[in-house]
CSV table of C-alpha atoms in Angstrom, one decimal:
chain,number,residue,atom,x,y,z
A,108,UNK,CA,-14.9,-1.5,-9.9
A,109,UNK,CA,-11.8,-3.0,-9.5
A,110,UNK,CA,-11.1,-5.1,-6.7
A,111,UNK,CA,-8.4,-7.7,-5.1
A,112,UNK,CA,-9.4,-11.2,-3.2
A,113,UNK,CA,-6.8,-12.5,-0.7
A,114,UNK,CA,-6.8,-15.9,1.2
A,115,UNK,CA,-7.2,-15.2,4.9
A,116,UNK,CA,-5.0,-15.6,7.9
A,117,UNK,CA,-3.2,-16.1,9.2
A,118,UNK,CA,-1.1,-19.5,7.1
A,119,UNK,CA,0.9,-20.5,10.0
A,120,UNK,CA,3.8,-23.0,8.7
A,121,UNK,CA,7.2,-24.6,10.1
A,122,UNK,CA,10.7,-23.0,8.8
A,123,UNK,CA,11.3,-24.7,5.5
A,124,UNK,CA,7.7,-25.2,4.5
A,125,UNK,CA,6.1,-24.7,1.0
A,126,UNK,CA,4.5,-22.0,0.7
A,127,UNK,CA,1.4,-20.3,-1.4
A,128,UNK,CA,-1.2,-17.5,-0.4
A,129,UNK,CA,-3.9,-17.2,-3.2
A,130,UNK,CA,-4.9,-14.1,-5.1
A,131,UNK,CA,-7.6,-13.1,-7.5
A,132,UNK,CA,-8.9,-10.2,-8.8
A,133,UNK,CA,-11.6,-8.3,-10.9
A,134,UNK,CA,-10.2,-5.5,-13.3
A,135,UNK,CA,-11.2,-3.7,-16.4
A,136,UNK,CA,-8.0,-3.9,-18.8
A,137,UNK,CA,-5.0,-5.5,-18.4
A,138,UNK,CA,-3.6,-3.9,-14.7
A,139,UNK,CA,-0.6,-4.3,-13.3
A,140,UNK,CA,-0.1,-6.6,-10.5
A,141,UNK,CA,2.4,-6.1,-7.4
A,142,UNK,CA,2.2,-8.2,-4.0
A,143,UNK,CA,4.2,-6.2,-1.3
A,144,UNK,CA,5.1,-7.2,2.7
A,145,UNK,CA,4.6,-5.4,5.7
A,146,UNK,CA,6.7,-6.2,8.5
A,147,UNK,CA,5.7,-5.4,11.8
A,148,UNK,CA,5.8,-2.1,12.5
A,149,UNK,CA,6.7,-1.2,9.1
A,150,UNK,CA,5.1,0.2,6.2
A,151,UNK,CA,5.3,-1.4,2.5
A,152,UNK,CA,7.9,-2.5,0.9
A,153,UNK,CA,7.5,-3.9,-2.9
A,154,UNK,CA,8.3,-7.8,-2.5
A,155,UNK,CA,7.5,-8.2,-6.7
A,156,UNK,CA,5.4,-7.1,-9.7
A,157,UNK,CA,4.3,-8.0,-13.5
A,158,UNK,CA,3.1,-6.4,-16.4
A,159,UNK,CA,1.2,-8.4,-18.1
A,160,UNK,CA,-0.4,-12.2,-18.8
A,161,UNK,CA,2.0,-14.8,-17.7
A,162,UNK,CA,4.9,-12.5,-16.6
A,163,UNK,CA,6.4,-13.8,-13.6
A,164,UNK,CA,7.9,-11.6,-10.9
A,165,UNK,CA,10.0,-12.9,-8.3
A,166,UNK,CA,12.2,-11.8,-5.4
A,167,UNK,CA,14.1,-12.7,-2.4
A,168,UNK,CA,12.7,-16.2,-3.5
A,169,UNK,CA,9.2,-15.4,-3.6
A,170,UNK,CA,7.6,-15.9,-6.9
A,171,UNK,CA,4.6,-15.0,-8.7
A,172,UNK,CA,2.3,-15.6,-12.2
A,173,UNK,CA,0.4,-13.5,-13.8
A,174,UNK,CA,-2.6,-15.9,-14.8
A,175,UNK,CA,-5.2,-13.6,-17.0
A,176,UNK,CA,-7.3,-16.9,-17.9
A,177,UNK,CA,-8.2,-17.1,-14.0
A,178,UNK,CA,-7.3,-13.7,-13.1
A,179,UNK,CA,-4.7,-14.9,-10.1
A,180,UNK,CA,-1.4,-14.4,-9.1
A,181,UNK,CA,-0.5,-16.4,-6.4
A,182,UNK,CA,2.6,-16.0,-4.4
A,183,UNK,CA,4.4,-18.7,-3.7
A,184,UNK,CA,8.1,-19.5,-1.9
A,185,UNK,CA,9.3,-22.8,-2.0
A,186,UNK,CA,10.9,-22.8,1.6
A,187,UNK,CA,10.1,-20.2,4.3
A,188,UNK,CA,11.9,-18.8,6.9
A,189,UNK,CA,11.3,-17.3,10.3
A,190,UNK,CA,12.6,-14.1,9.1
A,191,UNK,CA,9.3,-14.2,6.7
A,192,UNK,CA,6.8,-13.5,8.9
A,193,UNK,CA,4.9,-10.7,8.2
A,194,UNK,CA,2.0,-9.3,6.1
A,195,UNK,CA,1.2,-9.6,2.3
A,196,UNK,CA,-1.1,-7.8,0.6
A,197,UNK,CA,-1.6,-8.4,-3.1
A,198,UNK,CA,-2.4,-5.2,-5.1
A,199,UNK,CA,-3.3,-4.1,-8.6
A,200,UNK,CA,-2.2,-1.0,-10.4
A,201,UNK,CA,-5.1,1.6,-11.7
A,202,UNK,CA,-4.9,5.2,-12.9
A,203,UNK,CA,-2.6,6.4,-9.9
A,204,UNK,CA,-4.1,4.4,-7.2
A,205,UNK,CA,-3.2,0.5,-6.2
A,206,UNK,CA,-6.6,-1.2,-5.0
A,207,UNK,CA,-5.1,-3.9,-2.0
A,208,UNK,CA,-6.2,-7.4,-0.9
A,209,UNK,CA,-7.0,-7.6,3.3
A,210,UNK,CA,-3.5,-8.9,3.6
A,211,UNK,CA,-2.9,-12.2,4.4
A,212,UNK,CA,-0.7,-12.8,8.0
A,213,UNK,CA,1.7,-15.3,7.4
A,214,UNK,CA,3.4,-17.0,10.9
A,215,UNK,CA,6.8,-19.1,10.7
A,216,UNK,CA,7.9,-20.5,13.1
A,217,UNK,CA,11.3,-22.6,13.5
B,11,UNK,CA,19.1,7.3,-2.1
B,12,UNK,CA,16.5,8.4,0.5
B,13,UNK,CA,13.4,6.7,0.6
B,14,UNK,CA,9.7,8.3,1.5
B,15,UNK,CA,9.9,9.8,5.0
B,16,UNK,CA,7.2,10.5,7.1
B,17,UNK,CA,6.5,12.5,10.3
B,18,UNK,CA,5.5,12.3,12.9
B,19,UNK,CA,5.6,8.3,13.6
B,20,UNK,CA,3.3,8.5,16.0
B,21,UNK,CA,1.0,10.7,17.8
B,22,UNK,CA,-1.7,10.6,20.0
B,23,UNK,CA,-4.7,13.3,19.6
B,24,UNK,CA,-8.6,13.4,21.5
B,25,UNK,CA,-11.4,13.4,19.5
B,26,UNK,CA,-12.4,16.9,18.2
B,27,UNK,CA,-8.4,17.7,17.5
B,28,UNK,CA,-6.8,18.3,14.1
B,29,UNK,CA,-3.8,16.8,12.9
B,30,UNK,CA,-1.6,17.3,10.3
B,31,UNK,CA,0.9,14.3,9.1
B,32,UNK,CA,3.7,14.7,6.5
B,33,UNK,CA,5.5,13.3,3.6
B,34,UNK,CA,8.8,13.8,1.7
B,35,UNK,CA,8.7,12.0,-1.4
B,36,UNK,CA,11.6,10.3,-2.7
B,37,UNK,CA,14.1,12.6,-4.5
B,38,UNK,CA,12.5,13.3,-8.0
B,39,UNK,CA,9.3,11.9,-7.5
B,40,UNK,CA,6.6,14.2,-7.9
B,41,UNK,CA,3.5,12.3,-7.1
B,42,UNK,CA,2.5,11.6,-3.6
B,43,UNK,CA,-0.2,9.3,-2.5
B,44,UNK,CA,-1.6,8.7,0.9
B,45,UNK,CA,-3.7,5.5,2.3
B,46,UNK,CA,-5.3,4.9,5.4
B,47,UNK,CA,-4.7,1.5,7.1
B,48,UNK,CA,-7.1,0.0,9.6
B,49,UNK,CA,-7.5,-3.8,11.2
B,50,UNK,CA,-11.3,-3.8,9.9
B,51,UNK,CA,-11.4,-1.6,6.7
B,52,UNK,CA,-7.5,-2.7,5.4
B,53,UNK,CA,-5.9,-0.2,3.4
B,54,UNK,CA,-7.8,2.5,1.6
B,55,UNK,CA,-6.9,5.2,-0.5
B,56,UNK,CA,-6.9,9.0,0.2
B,57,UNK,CA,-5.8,11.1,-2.0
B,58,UNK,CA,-2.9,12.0,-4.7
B,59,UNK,CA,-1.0,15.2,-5.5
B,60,UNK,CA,0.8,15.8,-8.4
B,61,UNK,CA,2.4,19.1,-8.9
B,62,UNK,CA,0.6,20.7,-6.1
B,63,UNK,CA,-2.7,19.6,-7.5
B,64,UNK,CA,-5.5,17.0,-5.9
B,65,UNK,CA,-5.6,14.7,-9.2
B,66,UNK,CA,-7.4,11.9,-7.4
B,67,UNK,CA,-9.3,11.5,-4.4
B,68,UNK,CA,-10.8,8.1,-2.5
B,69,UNK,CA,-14.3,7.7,-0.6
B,70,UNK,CA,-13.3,9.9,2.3
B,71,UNK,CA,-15.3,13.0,4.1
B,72,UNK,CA,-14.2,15.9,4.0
B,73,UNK,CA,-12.2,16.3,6.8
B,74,UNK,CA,-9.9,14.7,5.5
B,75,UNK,CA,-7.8,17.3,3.2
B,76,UNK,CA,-4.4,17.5,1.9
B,77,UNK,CA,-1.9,19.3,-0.2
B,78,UNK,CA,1.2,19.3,-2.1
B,79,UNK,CA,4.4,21.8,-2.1
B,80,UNK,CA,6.3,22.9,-4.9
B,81,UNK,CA,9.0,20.2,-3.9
B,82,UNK,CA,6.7,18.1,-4.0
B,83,UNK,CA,6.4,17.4,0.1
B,84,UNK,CA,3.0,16.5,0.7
B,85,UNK,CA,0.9,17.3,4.2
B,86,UNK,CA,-2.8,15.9,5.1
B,87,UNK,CA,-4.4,17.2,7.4
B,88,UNK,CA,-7.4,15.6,9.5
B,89,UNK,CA,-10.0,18.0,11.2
B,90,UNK,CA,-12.5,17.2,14.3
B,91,UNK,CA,-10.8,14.1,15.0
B,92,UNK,CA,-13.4,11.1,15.3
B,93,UNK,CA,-12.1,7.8,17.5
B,94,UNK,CA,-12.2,6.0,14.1
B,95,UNK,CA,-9.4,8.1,12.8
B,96,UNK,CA,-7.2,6.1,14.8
B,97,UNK,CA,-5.5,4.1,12.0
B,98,UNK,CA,-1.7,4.4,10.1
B,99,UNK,CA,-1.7,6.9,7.5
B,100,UNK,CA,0.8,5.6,4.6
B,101,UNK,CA,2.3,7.7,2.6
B,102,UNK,CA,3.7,6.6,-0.8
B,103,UNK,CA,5.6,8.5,-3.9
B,104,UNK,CA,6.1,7.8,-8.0
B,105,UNK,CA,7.7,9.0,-10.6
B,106,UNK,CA,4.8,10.4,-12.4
B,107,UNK,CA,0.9,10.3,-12.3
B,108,UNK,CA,-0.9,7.8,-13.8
B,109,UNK,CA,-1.1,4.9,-14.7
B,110,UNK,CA,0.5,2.4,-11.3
B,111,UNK,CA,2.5,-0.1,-14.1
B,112,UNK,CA,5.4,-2.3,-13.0
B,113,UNK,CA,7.9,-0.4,-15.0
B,114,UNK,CA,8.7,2.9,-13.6
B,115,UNK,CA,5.8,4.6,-12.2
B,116,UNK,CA,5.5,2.2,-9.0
B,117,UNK,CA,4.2,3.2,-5.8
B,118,UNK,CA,7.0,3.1,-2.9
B,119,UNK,CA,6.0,3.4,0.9
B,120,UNK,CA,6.9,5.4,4.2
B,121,UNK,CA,6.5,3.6,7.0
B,122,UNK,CA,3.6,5.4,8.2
B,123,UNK,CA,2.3,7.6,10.8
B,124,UNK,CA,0.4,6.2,13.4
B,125,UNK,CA,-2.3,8.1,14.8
B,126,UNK,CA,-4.4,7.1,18.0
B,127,UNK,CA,-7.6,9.0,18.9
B,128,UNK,CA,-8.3,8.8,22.2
């Protein structure tokens, strides 16, 4: 079945820092990919997504490939702030379900 | 534009209780989802309704039940209440069933119902 491998936590990292949380996965087809955040407290909010083989999603300065020759799509940010702490969970998409990562917990402090 | 609201936020029930959470989907999306979100299992899938039907359902026993309206509000129910219930229920909405793509059928969240059995 289909399933989603996350780096574990927590990546704790200074304000300004590089940053990259790893994720691969095992799929039948070509699936969708989505990472999203949870804020404490919070629920899920979409951070990005892609289609298909090398699509790259970004948001809010978050970025992410779609790499179909290693099955990965990292997330990456080139400079962190406090303000990102939270949860990400990397996710693909299947026939009306998304199949999650553990979540990775990602500390910044200042 | 509203997002996916959820109620209650949070509750505390004792084992042997029933609960029932609910959802209201995002205006015009007819497919509702729900996940269950623990520390040691992460976040699991449920169930999904689309147009009052059960079109897919996760690993879970079957005390675990839901349902859809016809505006598409969505309500699980949890019966005989078990201390690893305790956990946040997430609800989520789409567009349409199917297939979870990037384009429009994507998944957005409520920001959960925490239930604590005691």
């Amino acid at each position: 079945g289909d399933s989603v491998t996350q780096m574990e936590g927590p990546v704790t990292l200074s304000e300004e820092a590089f940053l990259t949380i790893n994720c691969t996965y095992t799929a039948t087809g070509y699936p969708s990919l989505f990472w999203y955040v949870q804020y404490p407290g919070e629920g899920l909010q979409l951070l990005l997504k892609a289609t298909k083989a090398d699509d790259k999603g970004s948001n809010k300065g978050f970025e992410a490939t779609y790499r179909k020759e290693t099955t990965s799509f990292h997330l990456e940010k080139g400079s962190v702030q406090v303000s990102d702490s939270a949860v990400y969970f990397c996710a693909l998409g299947g026939y009306s379900t998304l199949t999650f990562g553990k979540g990775t917990m990602l500390l910044v402090s200042p | 534009k509203a997002g996916v609201t959820q109620t209650p936020r949070y509750l505390i029930k004792t084992r042997g209780q029933q609960v029932t959470l609910s959802c209201s989907p995002i205006s015009g999306h007819r497919s509702v989802s729900w996940y269950q979100q623990t520390p040691g299992q992460g976040l699991q899938f449920l169930f999904e309704y689309f147009s009052e039907t059960q079109r897919n359902k996760g690993n879970f026993p079957g005390r675990f039940s839901g349902r859809q309206f016809s505006n598409s509000r969505s309500e699980m129910n949890v019966s005989t209440l078990e201390l690893g219930d305790s956990a946040l229920y997430l609800c989520a909405s789409s567009l349409e069933w199917g297939r979870i793509s990037s384009g429009a059928n994507v998944l957005t969240f409520g920001a959960g119902s925490r239930l604590t059995v005691l």
